[in-house]
């Protein structure tokens, strides 16, 4: 049997983010899924996927939050908790920085995508995920 | 003109591992398993969904020279392990039952069954990293 490709373990950690974003996931938990130490894991994850694991986790949560804003009438505070974030204040800040408007304004501006096209979920999730390069704090990491 | 799609091909990390995954975990049937000595032991390996005999999935090992140079082979293997080498879309009549059954057999899901405008669908991967969707359409 061929040995498992090392990146396959990183992909398992990435999938864990997609599957369990509602939970209070942290980098050590993700690192364990990839059989690596947290520091080594973060470095290898960024090398493989182009962004740090905590950034990937945040973009997953924001993508889900944006979908819930578009497709449900849950309150912003509810949605914040539903996607695994605990502070509504920092959720609103991250959301505004990523999507360019507050969660409430975003909701008002977007009719549900489903009204326009029958796009498969995987496509919606992949294309709706905000890019972490739009985060201000990402600059240093990318240069490093 | 084109008549029919007969095979779709996906790269796999290891053909034995993939065959076990597709037949034992996903419940597919073996369609073809032929090794050709005069082609450097090239192995044509395909599986299919029971009840859908006209479409097979070829589980293709990533070849080295003379097909691909070592660099290319490694690049494909890395893309595969990153989950960036494509995927397949399946349907089921009962997404919740299928999800429980596959999960019970150790299939790794990246998304549990989720309501969508077109039905309910879930996401999982094969042993190599290929991304699959399973949908129960309305």
PDB file of N, CA and C in Angstrom, chain A residues 1-5 7-8 11-12 15 18-19 22 47-49 60 114 118-122 125, chain B residues 13-14 17 77-78 81-83 89 108-112 116-118 121 125-129 133:
ATOM      1  N   UNK A   1       0.854  -1.212   0.000  1.00  0.00           N
ATOM      2  CA  UNK A   1       0.000   0.000   0.000  1.00  0.00           C
ATOM      3  C   UNK A   1       0.879   1.249   0.000  1.00  0.00           C
ATOM      4  N   UNK A   2       0.564   2.178  -0.876  1.00  0.00           N
ATOM      5  CA  UNK A   2       1.318   3.424  -0.938  1.00  0.00           C
ATOM      6  C   UNK A   2       1.124   4.224   0.351  1.00  0.00           C
ATOM      7  N   UNK A   3       2.197   4.872   0.770  1.00  0.00           N
ATOM      8  CA  UNK A   3       2.099   5.681   1.982  1.00  0.00           C
ATOM      9  C   UNK A   3       1.166   6.881   1.759  1.00  0.00           C
ATOM     10  N   UNK A   4       0.442   7.265   2.799  1.00  0.00           N
ATOM     11  CA  UNK A   4      -0.488   8.389   2.690  1.00  0.00           C
ATOM     12  C   UNK A   4       0.280   9.677   2.385  1.00  0.00           C
ATOM     13  N   UNK A   5      -0.231  10.445   1.424  1.00  0.00           N
ATOM     14  CA  UNK A   5       0.403  11.732   1.105  1.00  0.00           C
ATOM     15  C   UNK A   5       0.265  12.653   2.317  1.00  0.00           C
ATOM     16  N   UNK A   7      -0.053  15.761   2.691  1.00  0.00           N
ATOM     17  CA  UNK A   7      -1.077  16.810   2.543  1.00  0.00           C
ATOM     18  C   UNK A   7      -2.486  16.267   2.799  1.00  0.00           C
ATOM     19  N   UNK A   8      -2.650  14.954   2.615  1.00  0.00           N
ATOM     20  CA  UNK A   8      -3.980  14.349   2.844  1.00  0.00           C
ATOM     21  C   UNK A   8      -4.414  14.558   4.300  1.00  0.00           C
ATOM     22  N   UNK A  11      -5.693  18.013   4.611  1.00  0.00           N
ATOM     23  CA  UNK A  11      -7.037  18.121   4.032  1.00  0.00           C
ATOM     24  C   UNK A  11      -8.082  17.625   5.030  1.00  0.00           C
ATOM     25  N   UNK A  12      -7.717  16.617   5.819  1.00  0.00           N
ATOM     26  CA  UNK A  12      -8.639  16.097   6.833  1.00  0.00           C
ATOM     27  C   UNK A  12      -8.938  17.193   7.867  1.00  0.00           C
ATOM     28  N   UNK A  15     -11.238  19.694   6.220  1.00  0.00           N
ATOM     29  CA  UNK A  15     -12.618  19.172   6.202  1.00  0.00           C
ATOM     30  C   UNK A  15     -13.274  19.289   7.571  1.00  0.00           C
ATOM     31  N   UNK A  18     -14.794  22.584   7.864  1.00  0.00           N
ATOM     32  CA  UNK A  18     -16.048  22.689   7.122  1.00  0.00           C
ATOM     33  C   UNK A  18     -17.182  21.949   7.825  1.00  0.00           C
ATOM     34  N   UNK A  19     -16.845  20.826   8.463  1.00  0.00           N
ATOM     35  CA  UNK A  19     -17.885  20.014   9.094  1.00  0.00           C
ATOM     36  C   UNK A  19     -18.284  20.538  10.467  1.00  0.00           C
ATOM     37  N   UNK A  22     -19.426  25.023  13.646  1.00  0.00           N
ATOM     38  CA  UNK A  22     -20.343  25.521  14.678  1.00  0.00           C
ATOM     39  C   UNK A  22     -19.744  25.380  16.073  1.00  0.00           C
ATOM     40  N   UNK A  47       1.080  26.573   3.858  1.00  0.00           N
ATOM     41  CA  UNK A  47       1.858  26.210   2.669  1.00  0.00           C
ATOM     42  C   UNK A  47       0.971  25.461   1.660  1.00  0.00           C
ATOM     43  N   UNK A  48       0.108  24.597   2.157  1.00  0.00           N
ATOM     44  CA  UNK A  48      -0.725  23.784   1.264  1.00  0.00           C
ATOM     45  C   UNK A  48      -1.911  24.564   0.701  1.00  0.00           C
ATOM     46  N   UNK A  49      -2.555  25.378   1.543  1.00  0.00           N
ATOM     47  CA  UNK A  49      -3.838  25.968   1.132  1.00  0.00           C
ATOM     48  C   UNK A  49      -3.811  27.493   1.024  1.00  0.00           C
ATOM     49  N   UNK A  60     -15.042  30.236   6.668  1.00  0.00           N
ATOM     50  CA  UNK A  60     -16.146  29.252   6.637  1.00  0.00           C
ATOM     51  C   UNK A  60     -17.329  29.783   7.445  1.00  0.00           C
ATOM     52  N   UNK A 114     -31.231  31.381  -4.219  1.00  0.00           N
ATOM     53  CA  UNK A 114     -32.054  30.282  -4.718  1.00  0.00           C
ATOM     54  C   UNK A 114     -33.188  30.779  -5.603  1.00  0.00           C
ATOM     55  N   UNK A 118     -30.511  27.415  -9.637  1.00  0.00           N
ATOM     56  CA  UNK A 118     -30.397  26.179  -8.864  1.00  0.00           C
ATOM     57  C   UNK A 118     -28.942  25.734  -8.863  1.00  0.00           C
ATOM     58  N   UNK A 119     -28.154  26.404  -8.067  1.00  0.00           N
ATOM     59  CA  UNK A 119     -26.720  26.123  -8.020  1.00  0.00           C
ATOM     60  C   UNK A 119     -26.445  25.103  -6.913  1.00  0.00           C
ATOM     61  N   UNK A 120     -25.671  24.044  -7.191  1.00  0.00           N
ATOM     62  CA  UNK A 120     -25.376  23.056  -6.137  1.00  0.00           C
ATOM     63  C   UNK A 120     -24.663  23.685  -4.940  1.00  0.00           C
ATOM     64  N   UNK A 121     -24.928  23.129  -3.769  1.00  0.00           N
ATOM     65  CA  UNK A 121     -24.366  23.658  -2.519  1.00  0.00           C
ATOM     66  C   UNK A 121     -22.863  23.805  -2.534  1.00  0.00           C
ATOM     67  N   UNK A 122     -22.192  22.787  -3.075  1.00  0.00           N
ATOM     68  CA  UNK A 122     -20.729  22.820  -3.015  1.00  0.00           C
ATOM     69  C   UNK A 122     -20.217  24.024  -3.789  1.00  0.00           C
ATOM     70  N   UNK A 125     -20.928  27.166  -1.701  1.00  0.00           N
ATOM     71  CA  UNK A 125     -20.014  27.288  -0.569  1.00  0.00           C
ATOM     72  C   UNK A 125     -18.619  27.686  -1.027  1.00  0.00           C
TER      73      UNK A 125
ATOM     74  N   UNK B  13      -5.033   7.739  -5.069  1.00  0.00           N
ATOM     75  CA  UNK B  13      -3.718   7.682  -4.437  1.00  0.00           C
ATOM     76  C   UNK B  13      -3.134   6.272  -4.546  1.00  0.00           C
ATOM     77  N   UNK B  14      -3.988   5.279  -4.365  1.00  0.00           N
ATOM     78  CA  UNK B  14      -3.544   3.884  -4.376  1.00  0.00           C
ATOM     79  C   UNK B  14      -4.727   3.044  -4.848  1.00  0.00           C
ATOM     80  N   UNK B  17      -6.274   0.507  -2.268  1.00  0.00           N
ATOM     81  CA  UNK B  17      -6.979   1.239  -1.219  1.00  0.00           C
ATOM     82  C   UNK B  17      -8.295   1.791  -1.761  1.00  0.00           C
ATOM     83  N   UNK B  77      -0.338  14.305  -7.617  1.00  0.00           N
ATOM     84  CA  UNK B  77      -0.568  13.637  -6.330  1.00  0.00           C
ATOM     85  C   UNK B  77      -0.833  14.647  -5.221  1.00  0.00           C
ATOM     86  N   UNK B  78      -0.129  15.770  -5.284  1.00  0.00           N
ATOM     87  CA  UNK B  78      -0.327  16.799  -4.254  1.00  0.00           C
ATOM     88  C   UNK B  78      -1.703  17.444  -4.406  1.00  0.00           C
ATOM     89  N   UNK B  81      -4.243  15.114  -3.018  1.00  0.00           N
ATOM     90  CA  UNK B  81      -4.256  15.095  -1.545  1.00  0.00           C
ATOM     91  C   UNK B  81      -4.845  16.378  -0.975  1.00  0.00           C
ATOM     92  N   UNK B  82      -4.741  17.475  -1.754  1.00  0.00           N
ATOM     93  CA  UNK B  82      -5.327  18.745  -1.316  1.00  0.00           C
ATOM     94  C   UNK B  82      -6.821  18.811  -1.581  1.00  0.00           C
ATOM     95  N   UNK B  83      -7.358  17.820  -2.275  1.00  0.00           N
ATOM     96  CA  UNK B  83      -8.778  17.844  -2.610  1.00  0.00           C
ATOM     97  C   UNK B  83      -9.052  18.739  -3.805  1.00  0.00           C
ATOM     98  N   UNK B  89     -20.656  13.586  -8.355  1.00  0.00           N
ATOM     99  CA  UNK B  89     -21.948  13.924  -7.756  1.00  0.00           C
ATOM    100  C   UNK B  89     -22.866  12.706  -7.834  1.00  0.00           C
ATOM    101  N   UNK B 108     -15.699   9.739   5.620  1.00  0.00           N
ATOM    102  CA  UNK B 108     -15.505  11.047   6.257  1.00  0.00           C
ATOM    103  C   UNK B 108     -16.344  12.109   5.558  1.00  0.00           C
ATOM    104  N   UNK B 109     -17.298  12.660   6.261  1.00  0.00           N
ATOM    105  CA  UNK B 109     -18.166  13.692   5.709  1.00  0.00           C
ATOM    106  C   UNK B 109     -17.650  15.075   6.067  1.00  0.00           C
ATOM    107  N   UNK B 110     -17.657  15.977   5.097  1.00  0.00           N
ATOM    108  CA  UNK B 110     -17.310  17.368   5.382  1.00  0.00           C
ATOM    109  C   UNK B 110     -18.585  18.193   5.538  1.00  0.00           C
ATOM    110  N   UNK B 111     -19.713  17.606   5.183  1.00  0.00           N
ATOM    111  CA  UNK B 111     -20.981  18.285   5.442  1.00  0.00           C
ATOM    112  C   UNK B 111     -22.087  17.267   5.664  1.00  0.00           C
ATOM    113  N   UNK B 112     -22.782  17.411   6.769  1.00  0.00           N
ATOM    114  CA  UNK B 112     -23.913  16.532   7.050  1.00  0.00           C
ATOM    115  C   UNK B 112     -25.067  16.939   6.125  1.00  0.00           C
ATOM    116  N   UNK B 116     -31.376  22.203   0.932  1.00  0.00           N
ATOM    117  CA  UNK B 116     -31.045  23.087  -0.171  1.00  0.00           C
ATOM    118  C   UNK B 116     -32.310  23.292  -0.991  1.00  0.00           C
ATOM    119  N   UNK B 117     -32.317  24.323  -1.822  1.00  0.00           N
ATOM    120  CA  UNK B 117     -33.523  24.580  -2.614  1.00  0.00           C
ATOM    121  C   UNK B 117     -33.897  23.394  -3.502  1.00  0.00           C
ATOM    122  N   UNK B 118     -32.883  22.622  -3.953  1.00  0.00           N
ATOM    123  CA  UNK B 118     -33.151  21.519  -4.871  1.00  0.00           C
ATOM    124  C   UNK B 118     -33.323  20.192  -4.152  1.00  0.00           C
ATOM    125  N   UNK B 121     -28.577  17.743   0.596  1.00  0.00           N
ATOM    126  CA  UNK B 121     -27.344  17.084   0.188  1.00  0.00           C
ATOM    127  C   UNK B 121     -26.259  17.129   1.242  1.00  0.00           C
ATOM    128  N   UNK B 125     -15.577  12.685   1.272  1.00  0.00           N
ATOM    129  CA  UNK B 125     -14.398  12.453   0.436  1.00  0.00           C
ATOM    130  C   UNK B 125     -14.109  10.974   0.305  1.00  0.00           C
ATOM    131  N   UNK B 126     -13.401  10.626  -0.771  1.00  0.00           N
ATOM    132  CA  UNK B 126     -12.905   9.257  -0.863  1.00  0.00           C
ATOM    133  C   UNK B 126     -11.560   9.191  -0.153  1.00  0.00           C
ATOM    134  N   UNK B 127     -10.956   8.005  -0.159  1.00  0.00           N
ATOM    135  CA  UNK B 127      -9.709   7.811   0.574  1.00  0.00           C
ATOM    136  C   UNK B 127      -8.580   8.670   0.005  1.00  0.00           C
ATOM    137  N   UNK B 128      -8.673   9.058  -1.264  1.00  0.00           N
ATOM    138  CA  UNK B 128      -7.595   9.822  -1.893  1.00  0.00           C
ATOM    139  C   UNK B 128      -7.697  11.321  -1.662  1.00  0.00           C
ATOM    140  N   UNK B 129      -8.926  11.810  -1.378  1.00  0.00           N
ATOM    141  CA  UNK B 129      -9.126  13.253  -1.215  1.00  0.00           C
ATOM    142  C   UNK B 129     -10.116  13.832  -2.209  1.00  0.00           C
ATOM    143  N   UNK B 133     -20.385  14.672  -3.637  1.00  0.00           N
ATOM    144  CA  UNK B 133     -21.640  15.159  -3.075  1.00  0.00           C
ATOM    145  C   UNK B 133     -22.681  14.058  -3.220  1.00  0.00           C
TER     146      UNK B 133
END
